[in-house]
Tab-separated table of C-alpha atoms in Angstrom:
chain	number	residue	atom	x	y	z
A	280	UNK	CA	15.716	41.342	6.694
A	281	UNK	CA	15.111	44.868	7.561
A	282	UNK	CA	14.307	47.013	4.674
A	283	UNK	CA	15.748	50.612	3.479
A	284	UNK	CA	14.877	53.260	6.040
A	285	UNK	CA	15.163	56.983	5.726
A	286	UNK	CA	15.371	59.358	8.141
A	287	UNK	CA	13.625	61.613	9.596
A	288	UNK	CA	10.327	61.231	7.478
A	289	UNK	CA	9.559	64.833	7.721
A	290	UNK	CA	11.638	68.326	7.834
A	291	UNK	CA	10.255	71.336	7.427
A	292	UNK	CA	13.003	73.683	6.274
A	293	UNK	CA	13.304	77.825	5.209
A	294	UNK	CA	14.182	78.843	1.748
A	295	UNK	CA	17.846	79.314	1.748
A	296	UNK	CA	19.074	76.591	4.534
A	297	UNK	CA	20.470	74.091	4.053
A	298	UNK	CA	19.532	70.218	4.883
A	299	UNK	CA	21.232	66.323	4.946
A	300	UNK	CA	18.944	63.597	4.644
A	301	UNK	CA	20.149	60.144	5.797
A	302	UNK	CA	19.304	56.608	4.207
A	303	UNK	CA	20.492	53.151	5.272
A	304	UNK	CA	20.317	50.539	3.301
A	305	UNK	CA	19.434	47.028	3.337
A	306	UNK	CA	22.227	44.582	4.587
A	307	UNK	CA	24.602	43.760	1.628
A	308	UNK	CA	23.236	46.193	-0.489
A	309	UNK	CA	25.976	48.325	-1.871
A	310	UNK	CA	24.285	50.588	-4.071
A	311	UNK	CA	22.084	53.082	-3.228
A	312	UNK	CA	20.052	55.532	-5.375
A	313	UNK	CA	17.872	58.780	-5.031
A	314	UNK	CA	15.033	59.820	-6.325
A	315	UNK	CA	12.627	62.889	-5.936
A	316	UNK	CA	9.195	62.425	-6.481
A	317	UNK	CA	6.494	65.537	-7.025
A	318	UNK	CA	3.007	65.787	-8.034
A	319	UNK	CA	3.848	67.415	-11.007
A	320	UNK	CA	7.701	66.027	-12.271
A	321	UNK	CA	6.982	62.501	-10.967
A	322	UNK	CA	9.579	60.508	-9.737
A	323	UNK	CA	13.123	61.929	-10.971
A	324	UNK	CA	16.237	60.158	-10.529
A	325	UNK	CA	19.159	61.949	-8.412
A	326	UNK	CA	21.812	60.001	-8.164
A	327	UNK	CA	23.162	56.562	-7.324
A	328	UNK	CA	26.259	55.444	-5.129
A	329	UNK	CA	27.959	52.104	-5.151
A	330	UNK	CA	31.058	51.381	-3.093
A	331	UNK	CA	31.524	55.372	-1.714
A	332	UNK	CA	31.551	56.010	-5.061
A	333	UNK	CA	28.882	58.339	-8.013
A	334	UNK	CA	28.287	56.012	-10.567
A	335	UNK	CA	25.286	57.691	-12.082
A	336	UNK	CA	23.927	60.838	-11.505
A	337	UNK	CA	20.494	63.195	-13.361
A	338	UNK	CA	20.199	66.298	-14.287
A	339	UNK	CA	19.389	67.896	-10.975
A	340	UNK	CA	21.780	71.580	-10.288
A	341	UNK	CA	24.711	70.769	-7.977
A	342	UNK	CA	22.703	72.250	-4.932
A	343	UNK	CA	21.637	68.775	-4.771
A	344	UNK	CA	24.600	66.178	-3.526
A	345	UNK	CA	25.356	62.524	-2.025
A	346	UNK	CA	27.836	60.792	-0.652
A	347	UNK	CA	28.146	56.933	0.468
A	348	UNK	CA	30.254	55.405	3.211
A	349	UNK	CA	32.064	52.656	3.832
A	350	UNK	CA	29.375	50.992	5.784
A	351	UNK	CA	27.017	51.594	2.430
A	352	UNK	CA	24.531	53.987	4.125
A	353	UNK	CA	24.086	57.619	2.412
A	354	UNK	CA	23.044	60.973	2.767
A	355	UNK	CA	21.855	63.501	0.552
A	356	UNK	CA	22.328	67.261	0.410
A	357	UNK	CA	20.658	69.700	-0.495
A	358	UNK	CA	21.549	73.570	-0.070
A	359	UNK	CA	20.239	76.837	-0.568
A	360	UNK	CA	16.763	75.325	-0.202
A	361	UNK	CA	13.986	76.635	-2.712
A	362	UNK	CA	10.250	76.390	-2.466
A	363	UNK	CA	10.584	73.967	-5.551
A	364	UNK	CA	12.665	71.319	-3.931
A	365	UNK	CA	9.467	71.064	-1.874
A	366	UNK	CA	9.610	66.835	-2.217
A	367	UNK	CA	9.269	63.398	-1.672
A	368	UNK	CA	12.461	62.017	-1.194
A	369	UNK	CA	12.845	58.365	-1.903
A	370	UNK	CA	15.982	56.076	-1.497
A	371	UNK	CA	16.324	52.990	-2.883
A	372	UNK	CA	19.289	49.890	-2.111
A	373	UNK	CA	20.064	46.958	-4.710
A	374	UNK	CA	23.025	44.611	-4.804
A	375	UNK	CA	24.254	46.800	-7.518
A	376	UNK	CA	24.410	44.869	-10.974
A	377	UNK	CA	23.018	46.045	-14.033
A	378	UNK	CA	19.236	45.637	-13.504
A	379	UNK	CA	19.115	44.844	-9.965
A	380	UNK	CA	15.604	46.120	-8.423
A	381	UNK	CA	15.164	49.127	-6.308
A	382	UNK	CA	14.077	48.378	-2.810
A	383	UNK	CA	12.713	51.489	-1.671
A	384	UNK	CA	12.378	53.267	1.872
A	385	UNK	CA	9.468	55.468	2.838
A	386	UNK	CA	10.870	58.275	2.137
A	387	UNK	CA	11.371	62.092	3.309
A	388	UNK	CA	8.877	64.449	3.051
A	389	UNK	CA	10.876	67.975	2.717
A	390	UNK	CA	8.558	71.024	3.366
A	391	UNK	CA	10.199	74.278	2.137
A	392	UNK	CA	8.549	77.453	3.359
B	272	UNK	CA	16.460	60.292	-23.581
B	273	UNK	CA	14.267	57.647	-22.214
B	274	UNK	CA	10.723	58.852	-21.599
B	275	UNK	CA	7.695	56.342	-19.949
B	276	UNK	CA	4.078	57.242	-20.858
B	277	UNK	CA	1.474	55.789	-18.479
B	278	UNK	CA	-1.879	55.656	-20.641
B	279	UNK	CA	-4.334	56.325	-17.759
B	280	UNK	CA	-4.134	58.612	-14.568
B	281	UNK	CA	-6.975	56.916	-12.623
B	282	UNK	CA	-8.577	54.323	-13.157
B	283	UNK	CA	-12.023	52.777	-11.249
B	284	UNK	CA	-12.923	49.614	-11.275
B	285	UNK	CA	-15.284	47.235	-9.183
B	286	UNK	CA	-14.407	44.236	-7.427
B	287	UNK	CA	-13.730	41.238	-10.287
B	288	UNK	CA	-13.355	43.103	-12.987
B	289	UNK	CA	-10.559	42.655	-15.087
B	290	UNK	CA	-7.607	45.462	-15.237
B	291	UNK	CA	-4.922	46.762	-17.680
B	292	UNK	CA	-3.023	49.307	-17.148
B	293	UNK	CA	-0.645	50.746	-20.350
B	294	UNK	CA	2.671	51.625	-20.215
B	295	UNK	CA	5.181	52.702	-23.622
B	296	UNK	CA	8.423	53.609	-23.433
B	297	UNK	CA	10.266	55.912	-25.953
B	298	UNK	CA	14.193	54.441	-26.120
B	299	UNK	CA	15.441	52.260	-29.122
B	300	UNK	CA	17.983	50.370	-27.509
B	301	UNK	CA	17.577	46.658	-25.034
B	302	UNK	CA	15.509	47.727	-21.852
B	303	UNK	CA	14.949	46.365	-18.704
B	304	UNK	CA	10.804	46.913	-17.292
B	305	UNK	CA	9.289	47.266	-14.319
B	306	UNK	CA	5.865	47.498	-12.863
B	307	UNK	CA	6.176	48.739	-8.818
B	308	UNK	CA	3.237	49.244	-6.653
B	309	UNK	CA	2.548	51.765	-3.975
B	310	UNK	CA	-0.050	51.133	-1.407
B	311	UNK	CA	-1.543	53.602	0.555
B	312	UNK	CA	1.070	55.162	3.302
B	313	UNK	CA	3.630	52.276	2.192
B	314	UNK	CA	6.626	52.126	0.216
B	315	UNK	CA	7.308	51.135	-3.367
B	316	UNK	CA	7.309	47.848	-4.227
B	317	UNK	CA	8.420	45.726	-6.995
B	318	UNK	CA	5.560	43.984	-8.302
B	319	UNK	CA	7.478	42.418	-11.866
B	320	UNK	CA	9.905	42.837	-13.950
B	321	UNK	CA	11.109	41.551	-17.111
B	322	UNK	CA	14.990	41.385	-18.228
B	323	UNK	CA	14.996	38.838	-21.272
B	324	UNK	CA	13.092	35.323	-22.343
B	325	UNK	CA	9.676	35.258	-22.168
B	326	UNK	CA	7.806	38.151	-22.772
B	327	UNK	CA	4.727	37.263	-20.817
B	328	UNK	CA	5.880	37.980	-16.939
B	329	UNK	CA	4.155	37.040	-13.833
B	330	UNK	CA	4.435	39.062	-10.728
B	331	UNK	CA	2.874	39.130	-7.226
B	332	UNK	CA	-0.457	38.317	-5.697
B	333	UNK	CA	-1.299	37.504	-8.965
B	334	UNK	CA	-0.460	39.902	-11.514
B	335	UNK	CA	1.470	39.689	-15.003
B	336	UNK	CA	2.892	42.088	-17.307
B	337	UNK	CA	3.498	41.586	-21.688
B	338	UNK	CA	6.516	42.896	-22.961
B	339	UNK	CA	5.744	43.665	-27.032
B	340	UNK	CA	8.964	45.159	-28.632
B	341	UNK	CA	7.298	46.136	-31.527
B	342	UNK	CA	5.208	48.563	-29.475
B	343	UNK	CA	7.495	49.569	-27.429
B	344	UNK	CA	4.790	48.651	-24.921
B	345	UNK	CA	4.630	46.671	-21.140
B	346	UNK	CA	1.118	46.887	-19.982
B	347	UNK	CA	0.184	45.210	-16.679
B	348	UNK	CA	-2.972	42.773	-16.364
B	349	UNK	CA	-4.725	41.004	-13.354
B	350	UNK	CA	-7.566	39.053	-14.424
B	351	UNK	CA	-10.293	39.962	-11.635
B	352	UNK	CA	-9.312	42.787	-9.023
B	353	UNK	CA	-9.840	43.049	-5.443
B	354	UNK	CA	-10.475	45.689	-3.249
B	355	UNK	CA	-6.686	45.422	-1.969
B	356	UNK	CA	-5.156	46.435	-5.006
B	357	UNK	CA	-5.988	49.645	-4.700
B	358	UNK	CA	-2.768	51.708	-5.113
B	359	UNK	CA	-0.578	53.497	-7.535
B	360	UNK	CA	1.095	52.051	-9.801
B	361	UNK	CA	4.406	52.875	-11.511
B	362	UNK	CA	5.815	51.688	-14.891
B	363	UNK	CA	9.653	51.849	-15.039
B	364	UNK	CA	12.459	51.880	-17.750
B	365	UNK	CA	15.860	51.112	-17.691
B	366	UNK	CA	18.935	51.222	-20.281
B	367	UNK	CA	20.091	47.568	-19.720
B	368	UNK	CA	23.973	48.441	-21.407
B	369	UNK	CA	25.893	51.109	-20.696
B	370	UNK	CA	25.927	52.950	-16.900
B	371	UNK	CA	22.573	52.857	-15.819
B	372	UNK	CA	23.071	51.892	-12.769
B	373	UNK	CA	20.286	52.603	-10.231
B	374	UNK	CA	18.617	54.768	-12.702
B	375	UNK	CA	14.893	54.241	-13.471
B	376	UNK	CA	12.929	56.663	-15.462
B	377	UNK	CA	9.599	56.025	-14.115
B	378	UNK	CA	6.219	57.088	-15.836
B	379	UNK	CA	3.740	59.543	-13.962
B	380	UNK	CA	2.033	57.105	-12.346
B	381	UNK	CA	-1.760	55.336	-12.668
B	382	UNK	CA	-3.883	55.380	-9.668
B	383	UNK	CA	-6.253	52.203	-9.111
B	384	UNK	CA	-9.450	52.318	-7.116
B	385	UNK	CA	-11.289	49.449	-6.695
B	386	UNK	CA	-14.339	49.654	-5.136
B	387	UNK	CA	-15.626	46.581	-3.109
């Protein structure tokens, strides 16, 4: 079974832009979940999507967004693009009960200059 | 809130030696626990977890986790270390009612060197 993959694994992006990150998640998983991960904040949750719908979401500004589709893959947003969201971005897939695991992807490292 | 409080930042140990790693979690309600793993240039894994039952959980290649209520504690064990378990390593809280779906509030993280 292939597992969750991200893409791309790098982007280097200029304060103020604008960028979409893309996760696909793996087969029959229908949730899928975001998280950012720093040196210094750790791994923060985002926000989760199950069935093209938010179920959950953190306490990140609303510069930061998500959507699912139908086909359960994601993307995330992020816009006006600060030197802080400088990141680690990790998506994770689970069948979507309370308590399933994460299954995690690699990851995309946004650069912010 | 939750909050997760990984007792160590790095930890070295040689080859055999035995390992625990601490983890306590601030959050009165039921929790479900995690332990992942993150090997060098590789993804997060899942290495245990513990829902309900037995306290005492075993995970993979060999490790096992204690969930102690009382302490609010789930601190991870491997009896004798090898050099491959070098990594970080991530404790990891969840509500277990309410909405918490996909949400994990993760601790800051313990990085294990084991020298051969």
């Amino acid at each position: 079974k292939a597992g969750v993959t991200q893409t791309p694994r790098y982007l280097i992006k200029t304060r103020g832009q604008q960028v979409t990150l893309s996760c696909s998640p793996i087969s029959g998983h229908r949730s899928v979940s975001w998280y950012q991960q720093t040196p210094g904040q750790g791994l923060q949750f985002l926000f989760e999507y199950f069935s093209e719908t938010q179920r959950n979401k953190g306490n990140f500004p609303g510069r930061f967004s998500g959507r699912q589709f139908s086909n359960s893959r994601s993307e995330m947003n992020v816009s006006t693009l600060e030197l802080g969201d400088s990141a680690l971005y990790l998506c994770a897939s689970s069948s979507g009960g309370g308590g399933s695991p994460l299954h995690f992807g690699n990851g995309t490292r946004l650069t912010v200059t | 809130a939750q909050s997760v409080s990984q007792h160590n930042h790095h930890v070295i140990l040689s080859e055999a030696a035995s390992l625990e790693l601490g983890c306590n979690y601030s959050y009165g309600g039921t929790v479900n626990l995690f332990w992942y793993v993150q090997y060098p240039g590789q993804h997060l894994q899942l290495l245990l977890k513990y829902f309900s039952g037995d306290p005492l959980v075993k995970g993979i290649k060999g490790f096992e986790a204690e969930f102690i209520k009382s302490k609010f504690s789930f601190n991870l064990r491997k009896p004798s270390v090898q050099w491959s378990d070098t990594a970080e390593y991530f404790c990891a809280v969840q509500n277990a009612g309410g909405t918490s779906y996909g949400k994990l509030t993760f601790g800051q993280g313990t990085i294990l060197t084991v020298h051969p």
